[in-house]
XYZ file of C-alpha atoms in Angstrom:
689
model
C 0.000 0.000 0.000
C 1.354 3.421 -0.917
C 2.212 5.720 1.966
C 0.666 9.195 2.174
C 3.109 12.058 1.723
C 1.822 14.713 4.114
C 4.457 17.206 2.980
C 3.526 17.177 -0.698
C 2.258 20.280 -2.528
C -1.401 19.941 -3.448
C -2.661 21.063 -6.844
C -5.800 23.198 -7.092
C -7.693 20.308 -8.759
C -6.706 17.965 -5.945
C -7.723 20.536 -3.319
C -11.167 20.762 -4.913
C -11.707 16.984 -4.732
C -13.534 16.046 -1.504
C -11.123 13.247 -0.544
C -8.035 15.273 -1.376
C -9.365 18.287 0.486
C -10.123 16.195 3.568
C -6.685 14.535 3.583
C -4.983 17.890 3.181
C -6.913 19.392 6.114
C -6.066 16.424 8.340
C -2.402 16.681 7.370
C -2.280 20.292 8.527
C -2.949 19.142 12.101
C 0.208 17.025 12.064
C 2.766 18.643 9.746
C 1.766 22.199 8.912
C 2.861 23.425 5.479
C 3.105 26.894 3.945
C -0.030 28.261 2.288
C -0.570 31.324 0.118
C -3.060 34.180 0.410
C -2.395 36.736 -2.314
C 0.983 38.251 -1.409
C 0.764 36.950 2.150
C 2.803 33.895 3.167
C 0.912 31.955 5.820
C 2.905 29.599 8.004
C 1.838 27.483 10.937
C 4.950 27.653 13.080
C 6.201 25.475 15.884
C 6.060 26.893 19.400
C 9.787 27.626 19.380
C 9.809 29.469 16.058
C 6.521 31.342 16.455
C 6.480 35.102 15.875
C 3.870 37.142 17.671
C 2.731 40.604 18.532
C 4.300 42.130 21.604
C 1.284 42.659 23.868
C 1.441 44.323 27.278
C -1.363 42.520 29.099
C -1.374 45.105 31.907
C -1.850 48.041 29.536
C -4.572 46.176 27.691
C -6.224 45.284 30.992
C -6.245 48.925 32.111
C -8.018 49.862 28.879
C -10.453 46.959 29.246
C -11.345 47.218 32.917
C -12.265 50.889 33.093
C -12.551 53.109 36.132
C -14.291 50.806 38.626
C -11.648 48.115 38.987
C -10.992 49.211 42.593
C -14.473 48.248 43.804
C -14.208 44.911 41.987
C -10.859 44.216 43.658
C -12.477 45.010 46.991
C -15.159 42.382 46.346
C -12.611 39.781 45.162
C -10.275 40.389 48.118
C -13.108 40.245 50.637
C -14.362 36.841 49.560
C -10.850 35.470 49.055
C -10.102 36.343 52.693
C -13.320 34.686 53.928
C -13.152 30.976 52.997
C -16.329 30.269 54.989
C -18.202 32.452 52.478
C -16.880 30.657 49.404
C -19.352 28.321 47.694
C -18.171 24.691 47.751
C -18.486 22.427 44.730
C -20.941 20.144 46.505
C -23.712 21.845 48.463
C -27.395 21.156 49.074
C -30.089 23.537 47.868
C -31.061 24.616 51.401
C -27.446 25.186 52.442
C -26.724 27.082 49.238
C -29.664 29.408 49.841
C -28.532 30.197 53.378
C -24.926 30.661 52.267
C -26.056 33.001 49.503
C -27.950 35.152 52.006
C -24.936 35.213 54.354
C -22.705 36.218 51.451
C -24.938 39.148 50.552
C -25.300 40.297 54.162
C -21.538 40.079 54.670
C -20.853 42.021 51.482
C -23.147 44.839 52.591
C -22.495 44.907 56.336
C -18.936 43.607 56.754
C -17.237 44.654 53.523
C -19.193 47.918 53.410
C -20.113 47.509 49.745
C -23.522 49.172 49.339
C -24.723 48.570 45.776
C -28.146 50.207 46.156
C -26.869 53.783 46.124
C -25.371 53.201 42.685
C -28.510 51.733 41.054
C -29.836 55.164 40.108
C -26.902 57.522 40.763
C -23.993 55.631 39.160
C -25.190 52.574 37.213
C -21.747 51.885 35.712
C -20.394 51.274 39.230
C -23.401 49.130 40.160
C -22.863 46.873 37.146
C -19.144 46.614 37.964
C -20.066 45.356 41.452
C -22.615 42.980 39.931
C -19.968 41.540 37.594
C -17.562 40.910 40.475
C -20.230 39.425 42.747
C -21.475 37.149 39.965
C -17.921 35.891 39.487
C -17.887 34.783 43.129
C -21.171 32.871 42.756
C -23.722 33.431 40.030
C -26.536 32.762 42.509
C -25.179 35.587 44.654
C -25.156 37.912 41.645
C -28.781 37.100 40.869
C -29.849 37.448 44.510
C -28.157 40.830 44.662
C -29.890 41.818 41.412
C -33.296 40.801 42.777
C -32.767 42.812 45.956
C -31.337 45.996 44.491
C -32.089 46.163 40.770
C -35.565 44.592 40.721
C -37.170 45.078 44.158
C -35.159 48.196 45.001
C -35.164 49.455 41.428
C -38.948 49.202 41.189
C -39.301 51.395 44.285
C -36.815 53.939 42.923
C -38.050 53.985 39.326
C -41.795 53.418 39.661
C -42.421 55.037 43.037
C -42.321 58.626 44.216
C -40.621 60.461 47.078
C -42.848 58.978 49.800
C -41.821 55.452 48.811
C -38.121 56.264 48.757
C -38.341 57.884 52.194
C -40.103 54.857 53.653
C -38.190 51.984 52.044
C -34.750 53.179 50.896
C -32.745 52.502 54.067
C -34.322 49.091 54.663
C -33.587 47.970 51.127
C -30.044 49.349 51.289
C -29.059 47.658 54.567
C -30.918 44.389 53.830
C -33.465 44.806 56.638
C -36.149 44.774 53.919
C -35.290 41.845 51.632
C -37.789 41.844 48.812
C -39.115 40.265 45.635
C -40.188 41.302 42.152
C -43.503 39.569 41.485
C -44.294 39.991 37.806
C -44.258 36.534 36.160
C -47.351 34.347 36.547
C -47.895 30.664 35.890
C -49.816 31.406 32.677
C -48.094 34.659 31.663
C -44.389 35.422 31.448
C -43.502 37.324 28.299
C -47.003 38.770 27.829
C -46.975 41.119 30.811
C -50.109 42.959 29.642
C -51.944 39.650 29.960
C -51.310 39.347 33.717
C -54.401 38.271 35.643
C -53.631 39.298 39.249
C -55.972 42.153 40.208
C -55.739 45.087 42.597
C -59.215 46.504 43.217
C -59.569 49.853 44.959
C -61.915 49.927 47.963
C -62.962 53.585 48.462
C -64.579 52.813 51.822
C -61.355 51.666 53.507
C -58.962 53.561 51.197
C -57.163 50.308 50.355
C -56.314 48.107 47.415
C -57.402 44.480 47.587
C -54.915 42.129 45.892
C -56.396 38.897 44.524
C -55.196 35.882 42.579
C -58.361 34.998 40.622
C -57.234 31.542 39.413
C -54.293 29.141 39.477
C -52.897 30.584 36.243
C -52.472 33.935 38.003
C -50.205 32.569 40.758
C -46.967 34.525 40.772
C -44.276 32.032 39.765
C -40.459 31.846 39.823
C -40.291 34.817 42.196
C -36.725 35.223 43.506
C -36.350 35.739 47.288
C -39.967 34.605 47.828
C -39.509 31.027 49.070
C -37.374 31.830 52.134
C -36.026 35.346 52.655
C -38.367 37.971 51.193
C -40.424 40.277 53.414
C -41.904 42.502 50.682
C -42.874 42.071 47.053
C -43.436 44.513 44.228
C -46.564 42.929 42.759
C -47.664 43.703 39.211
C -51.441 43.584 38.878
C -54.308 45.087 36.905
C -55.590 48.169 38.687
C -59.402 47.993 38.900
C -61.464 51.045 39.870
C -65.157 50.903 40.888
C -67.560 52.539 38.415
C -71.254 53.333 38.357
C -71.933 51.621 35.041
C -73.027 48.042 34.363
C -69.455 46.690 34.408
C -68.940 47.754 38.011
C -65.171 48.205 37.585
C -62.806 49.834 35.101
C -59.490 48.202 34.142
C -56.714 50.835 34.201
C -53.982 48.442 33.098
C -51.018 46.820 34.843
C -49.539 48.759 37.768
C -47.024 47.936 40.512
C -47.871 47.683 44.226
C -45.751 47.143 47.345
C -47.183 44.148 49.224
C -45.727 42.971 52.574
C -45.557 39.152 52.520
C -43.896 38.280 55.849
C -43.891 39.811 59.327
C -40.800 41.990 59.847
C -40.165 40.591 63.348
C -41.388 36.994 63.320
C -40.854 36.337 59.591
C -44.194 34.531 59.547
C -46.270 34.629 56.370
C -48.913 37.372 56.615
C -52.681 36.685 56.443
C -54.020 36.106 52.924
C -50.554 35.303 51.545
C -49.695 31.784 50.383
C -46.042 31.029 49.628
C -44.793 27.817 48.080
C -41.273 26.746 47.151
C -40.532 26.244 43.435
C -37.964 23.654 44.482
C -34.699 22.468 42.992
C -33.809 24.048 39.641
C -31.370 23.262 36.838
C -29.104 25.985 38.232
C -28.979 29.061 40.506
C -30.061 26.982 43.498
C -28.696 29.613 45.852
C -31.714 31.742 44.868
C -34.948 30.861 46.696
C -37.585 31.027 43.968
C -41.153 30.753 45.168
C -44.791 31.002 44.118
C -47.202 33.575 45.606
C -51.002 33.513 45.848
C -53.010 36.438 47.224
C -56.423 35.969 48.834
C -58.045 39.387 49.403
C -54.830 40.905 50.729
C -55.428 44.523 51.733
C -52.722 47.183 51.375
C -52.873 50.973 51.901
C -53.565 53.140 48.854
C -50.095 54.667 49.336
C -48.552 51.290 48.412
C -49.368 51.933 44.765
C -46.086 52.848 43.027
C -47.591 55.941 41.495
C -44.984 57.615 39.293
C -47.008 57.041 36.110
C -50.528 56.768 37.522
C -52.257 57.560 40.818
C -55.603 57.067 42.574
C -57.028 59.787 44.814
C -58.881 59.251 48.093
C -62.225 59.430 46.277
C -61.158 56.842 43.693
C -60.307 59.093 40.744
C -57.451 58.047 38.480
C -54.874 60.555 37.206
C -51.853 60.137 34.975
C -49.566 62.306 32.890
C -49.792 59.614 30.193
C -53.079 59.411 28.270
C -53.418 55.685 27.457
C -52.929 52.267 29.043
C -50.355 51.385 26.398
C -48.269 54.489 27.036
C -48.338 53.922 30.803
C -47.390 50.286 30.301
C -44.499 51.218 28.000
C -43.251 53.809 30.492
C -43.421 51.292 33.335
C -41.480 48.597 31.492
C -39.067 51.175 30.117
C -37.941 51.965 33.652
C -37.162 48.289 34.251
C -34.732 47.943 31.336
C -31.782 47.923 33.746
C -32.336 44.221 34.355
C -31.641 43.438 30.699
C -28.591 45.677 30.713
C -27.252 43.823 33.747
C -27.852 40.392 32.211
C -26.092 41.262 28.961
C -23.128 42.642 30.903
C -23.032 39.693 33.324
C -23.270 37.169 30.495
C -20.039 38.552 29.029
C -18.425 38.067 32.438
C -19.458 34.393 32.383
C -18.050 34.046 28.866
C -14.740 35.563 30.023
C -14.456 33.018 32.834
C -15.288 30.054 30.587
C -12.964 31.209 27.799
C -10.154 31.804 30.307
C -10.487 28.302 31.754
C -10.703 26.598 28.358
C -7.875 28.575 26.723
C -5.512 28.354 29.675
C -6.122 24.604 29.852
C -5.531 24.333 26.092
C -2.222 26.171 26.464
C -1.103 23.908 29.317
C -2.405 20.588 28.002
C -0.025 18.775 25.655
C -1.039 15.868 23.463
C 0.683 14.122 20.530
C 3.354 15.691 18.339
C 5.909 14.906 15.650
C 7.844 11.605 16.041
C 10.540 11.653 18.748
C 9.725 15.249 19.678
C 7.911 16.736 22.681
C 4.125 16.737 22.664
C 2.525 19.994 21.578
C -0.055 22.225 23.223
C -3.554 21.269 22.113
C -4.144 24.925 21.243
C -1.618 24.417 18.425
C -4.160 22.193 16.678
C -6.195 24.047 14.100
C -9.400 22.354 15.278
C -8.920 23.691 18.841
C -8.150 27.159 17.497
C -11.306 26.979 15.392
C -13.345 26.308 18.541
C -11.777 28.866 20.837
C -10.155 31.755 18.963
C -13.313 33.171 17.288
C -14.979 32.767 20.683
C -12.210 34.804 22.308
C -12.641 37.461 19.616
C -16.394 37.504 20.247
C -15.783 37.876 23.989
C -13.784 41.033 23.326
C -16.421 42.303 20.904
C -19.202 41.713 23.437
C -17.177 43.358 26.198
C -16.983 46.652 24.337
C -20.588 46.457 23.115
C -22.069 45.838 26.577
C -19.779 48.414 28.179
C -21.159 50.895 25.655
C -24.690 49.784 26.573
C -24.014 50.355 30.281
C -22.667 53.846 29.537
C -25.714 54.704 27.406
C -28.021 53.389 30.128
C -26.228 55.541 32.706
C -26.603 58.570 30.438
C -30.293 57.759 29.955
C -30.896 57.639 33.721
C -29.429 61.118 34.050
C -30.950 62.832 31.013
C -34.322 61.002 30.632
C -34.060 61.882 26.942
C -36.952 60.172 25.103
C -34.921 59.247 22.041
C -32.164 57.806 24.218
C -34.730 55.818 26.226
C -35.990 54.193 23.037
C -32.468 53.555 21.819
C -31.384 51.875 25.084
C -34.557 49.802 25.145
C -33.896 48.384 21.668
C -30.156 47.973 22.180
C -30.544 46.220 25.548
C -33.168 43.850 24.127
C -30.928 42.910 21.205
C -27.660 42.578 23.126
C -29.251 40.645 25.979
C -30.761 38.156 23.530
C -27.717 37.813 21.281
C -24.996 37.697 23.950
C -26.755 35.305 26.338
C -27.565 32.888 23.492
C -23.966 32.962 22.294
C -22.593 32.438 25.808
C -24.922 29.501 26.431
C -23.644 27.732 23.301
C -20.030 28.626 24.066
C -20.135 27.076 27.542
C -20.772 23.672 25.996
C -17.988 24.221 23.455
C -15.562 25.142 26.261
C -16.505 22.035 28.198
C -15.920 19.858 25.155
C -12.626 21.613 24.383
C -11.304 20.528 27.791
C -12.126 16.863 27.235
C -12.795 14.659 30.242
C -11.314 17.168 32.688
C -13.931 19.670 31.577
C -16.574 17.289 32.900
C -15.312 17.536 36.487
C -17.595 19.767 38.525
C -14.615 21.429 40.188
C -13.575 22.853 36.817
C -16.818 24.833 36.745
C -18.259 24.346 33.263
C -21.265 22.422 34.591
C -22.212 25.034 37.188
C -21.523 27.928 34.810
C -23.634 26.326 32.097
C -26.514 25.463 34.429
C -26.516 28.788 36.256
C -26.276 30.835 33.072
C -28.844 28.876 31.064
C -31.822 30.822 32.431
C -30.231 34.092 31.261
C -31.822 33.252 27.913
C -35.298 33.392 29.458
C -35.648 35.835 32.339
C -35.848 39.595 31.826
C -37.401 38.757 28.453
C -37.320 35.523 26.448
C -34.615 35.870 23.803
C -36.905 35.031 20.895
C -39.408 37.649 22.061
C -36.676 40.272 22.527
C -35.305 39.683 19.027
C -38.810 40.224 17.673
C -38.866 43.589 19.461
C -35.617 44.496 17.702
C -37.053 43.413 14.343
C -40.238 45.413 14.963
C -38.159 48.507 15.760
C -36.125 48.006 12.594
C -39.291 47.817 10.503
C -40.591 50.951 12.189
C -37.333 52.742 11.362
C -37.482 51.401 7.796
C -40.930 52.917 7.432
C -39.683 56.211 8.883
C -36.828 56.214 6.375
C -39.183 56.159 3.421
C -41.593 58.650 5.002
C -38.875 61.208 5.721
C -38.904 60.857 9.508
C -35.993 60.815 11.970
C -34.198 57.670 13.072
C -32.971 56.645 16.489
C -29.208 56.728 17.090
C -28.684 52.952 16.881
C -30.242 52.829 13.416
C -28.317 55.780 11.955
C -26.643 53.687 9.301
C -30.057 52.936 7.793
C -30.628 56.648 7.273
C -27.152 57.379 6.016
C -26.597 54.485 3.663
C -29.795 52.504 3.007
C -29.818 53.377 -0.693
C -26.200 52.277 -1.019
C -26.800 48.998 0.766
C -29.878 48.194 -1.325
C -28.135 48.843 -4.639
C -26.574 46.076 -6.700
C -23.110 44.957 -5.526
C -20.142 46.465 -7.357
C -18.720 43.662 -9.568
C -15.214 45.106 -9.203
C -15.040 45.358 -5.394
C -16.779 41.982 -5.140
C -13.536 40.427 -6.430
C -11.052 42.424 -4.325
C -9.256 39.906 -2.137
C -6.099 41.595 -0.845
C -5.321 41.402 2.858
C -5.422 45.196 3.204
C -8.919 45.311 1.720
C -10.284 42.424 3.789
C -8.871 43.929 7.000
C -10.238 47.380 6.198
C -12.903 48.242 8.823
C -14.961 49.953 6.122
C -15.224 46.751 4.084
C -16.120 44.730 7.171
C -18.775 47.124 8.448
C -20.209 47.668 4.973
C -20.567 43.893 4.572
C -22.391 43.557 7.905
C -24.698 46.465 7.118
C -25.352 45.336 3.566
C -26.593 42.001 4.888
C -28.848 43.703 7.459
C -30.296 46.115 4.899
C -31.011 43.317 2.410
C -32.739 41.283 5.128
C -34.753 44.312 6.254
C -35.896 45.168 2.743
C -36.796 41.579 1.846
C -38.749 40.894 5.043
C -40.661 44.180 4.631
C -41.699 43.057 1.141
C -42.712 39.612 2.424
C -44.746 41.039 5.306
C -46.574 43.384 2.966
C -47.406 40.480 0.667
C -48.610 38.051 3.363
C -50.566 40.646 5.350
C -53.081 40.860 2.491
C -54.085 37.207 2.927
C -53.056 36.280 6.473
C -53.525 39.533 8.413
C -50.849 41.154 10.565
C -50.428 38.336 13.087
C -50.403 35.579 10.484
C -47.944 37.432 8.265
C -45.613 38.056 11.191
C -45.682 34.375 12.132
C -45.082 33.334 8.513
C -41.943 35.516 8.390
C -40.788 34.915 11.978
C -37.498 33.113 11.266
C -36.633 35.791 8.698
C -37.330 38.463 11.324
C -35.124 36.770 13.915
C -32.255 36.539 11.419
C -32.714 40.236 10.648
C -32.518 41.162 14.340
C -29.371 39.093 14.904
C -27.728 40.598 11.816
C -28.458 44.118 13.034
C -27.049 43.411 16.499
C -23.890 42.001 14.937
C -23.528 45.240 12.966
C -23.874 47.260 16.175
C -21.327 45.044 17.966
C -18.770 45.371 15.169
C -19.222 49.147 14.927
C -18.576 49.494 18.648
C -15.536 47.192 18.479
C -14.016 49.230 15.646
C -14.532 52.453 17.616
C -12.938 50.894 20.707
C -9.875 49.817 18.709
C -9.453 53.383 17.429
C -9.751 54.864 20.917
C -7.149 52.584 22.555
C -4.185 54.823 23.532
C -1.514 52.119 23.813
C -0.038 51.142 20.424
C 0.669 47.473 21.259
C -2.782 47.016 22.769
C -4.361 48.718 19.779
C -2.552 46.349 17.392
C -3.738 43.339 19.377
C -7.314 44.608 19.443
C -7.215 45.289 15.692
C -6.157 41.682 15.099
C -8.950 40.362 17.321
C -11.506 42.688 15.717
C -10.513 41.527 12.220
C -10.938 37.904 13.277
C -14.383 38.651 14.715
C -15.509 40.396 11.531
C -14.124 37.945 8.975
C -15.214 34.879 10.928
C -18.772 36.214 11.028
C -18.719 37.037 7.308
C -17.418 33.551 6.523
C -20.078 31.887 8.674
C -22.750 33.578 6.551
C -20.829 33.474 3.274
C -23.825 31.909 1.493
C -25.806 35.119 1.918
C -23.049 37.183 0.332
C -22.480 34.703 -2.485
C -26.185 34.463 -3.311
C -26.350 38.146 -4.197
C -22.822 38.312 -5.674
C -21.631 40.677 -2.955
C -18.577 38.419 -2.679
C -17.065 36.639 -5.694
C -15.722 33.049 -5.341
C -12.074 34.167 -5.181
C -12.916 36.685 -2.451
C -14.879 34.110 -0.441
C -11.871 31.793 -0.524
C -9.551 34.621 0.529
C -11.857 35.525 3.467
C -11.790 31.914 4.650
C -8.005 31.608 4.446
C -7.386 34.962 6.093
C -9.826 34.134 8.922
C -7.898 30.894 9.544
C -4.609 32.780 9.548
C -5.919 35.445 11.939
C -7.205 32.695 14.229
C -3.667 31.307 14.334
C -2.249 34.785 15.024
C -4.716 35.325 17.876
C -3.646 31.948 19.261
C -0.090 33.355 19.487
C -1.246 36.027 21.956
C -4.131 34.092 23.540
C -2.359 33.963 26.910
C -1.973 37.731 27.028
C -5.543 38.280 25.827
C -7.073 36.205 28.619
C -4.661 37.707 31.163
C -6.051 41.120 30.188
C -9.432 40.007 31.582
C -7.582 40.186 34.930
C -9.384 37.229 36.509
C -7.302 35.892 39.432
C -7.112 32.157 40.121
C -9.511 32.488 43.046
C -12.108 33.902 40.640
C -11.815 31.289 37.896
C -11.406 28.617 40.631
C -10.799 25.793 38.116
C -7.764 23.622 38.969
C -7.128 22.861 35.276
C -6.763 26.589 34.605
C -4.464 27.616 37.442
C -1.667 29.783 36.108
C 0.970 27.709 37.893
C 1.161 24.057 38.897
C -2.282 23.257 37.493
C -1.990 19.470 37.647
C -0.727 19.596 41.233
C -3.791 21.636 42.209
C -6.043 19.139 40.472
C -4.506 16.016 42.036
C -4.662 17.595 45.483
C -8.362 18.288 44.977
C -9.166 14.625 44.288
C -7.144 13.491 47.321
C -3.612 12.522 46.233
């Protein structure tokens, strides 16, 4: 039998044959050979001969971490010095819940970290604390978010001065642990369909809170099962009338309802609380179910920023319709989505750090009679992890931008900015959390059998993060909101209206993006052209504009026969693809701007490399779309693929510095296989050797 010469030069005809192409790809794992890309010589080098960018991880980290690193270090140092507050690998649900409460109390009372004051006044600092706390234990991060962002945030954002005076200190110092009771058994995403009612009784000057049926039981309410003493309850406000109906539905409003006695902690009369039990993840959070049986609360417990009821039962509001009041109410709660998008990137950083550091340390196989090589030197491992690392950087800058815009919105209350943050937070939360969820499984697989050990964290990270795709808005529903906003902006474009900031490129360049591709530029395949940010961003935006135009045409066509709802459902997958494409355009635009603004030259060069990989990898993954409309000619498609592979290899060369720039100490990653020194010793000690 003839032997296979792995070092041979392959002809173009042989490369295009399936068997030849497969053999050549396999050979590259074992004996890399030179390949050509235009004038660029691509070489897969051995570890000893590898050339790489000179990256100062500390300078890059300073640029990445921003101005609130000090408070994060304070959180990390506090928990590192308190081993009794560190979450063990094996812990029961009940013990985890109690530990989580002790952790939060210790953070606030012993460490002196008071997150609540930053929720409204300095959101960027609040989210920095949330990121650090979530790195300690994701359950702790969620419990903190329920207490301060949801329960506390509802009082701050939906209430008025009297509510802040009465509840602020108790929420801040944890004397008033509370819940956010919106979701019901039969209604999660459709908040306007909630069935819990709050009927005003003018005789006693009270609201009567009722759960009319089992479907209206408040479900999955964090802090409710064990620790909560109050709940912000979302219910339909019903006012008595003198007509035949007897009551008038004023829409969903928020009410403060005490659920347990402040001294005895006993459940109050009319309140039923049940435990939702063991979950897939986040078992340090005590989720419960709440039923209300004619529970009476003072009229002042209505959070009345957007609508109020007088002593004689008259309703007043600065907003004229139920829909406008509902939109204003939910608009004030957008901080939860901002926090989840930001926290999801933090989870992705931890997982990528563990997987990449393990892949740098782990050696397996190699050339005959030579040392084994790092598994990150294999092209297949680079293909799994390097685009993911690039995406992590891209998401970091995009969500940091979102947090800054949210902070600006809270200060200015500018209507256009409110709408922009609402759409951007919906899209980034949906896109980033979905990507992170998929990546956690890839990281686990990339670490082989050792990735399956609970101590190495992928299982807990994956299980705890999984629900990020659902709460604060189901991802599929949120992407539909983005698509609906895009269609609204598309309509505005052709009616001469103004566009929100996030959609500016539609106003500036829609005609360009909808024109036929230039047959000359479609064939340009030089490295300089493909790494030009203008080409990359134009390609992303061209795809989005084509999708937007085509789905608008389809909706118009199907609406005539199916109606609005039927047409939307017929085009739903198209709409979701449109929303994802738009968010990718926003992410890339922000990444490009961040590269330009980096003051350190070596860090800027590293970020440019990572940004190019992110852009070209995404273009290659959707190359069919570009080929179908001749935006990219065959020679250019091939060049994009080869350059993306080369950039992935180049990013591998500086992968250690890139993950070090995340500045996650060993006690944060907490995975023995990813310890920066003596990893295997740490691992063997853990299992008892």
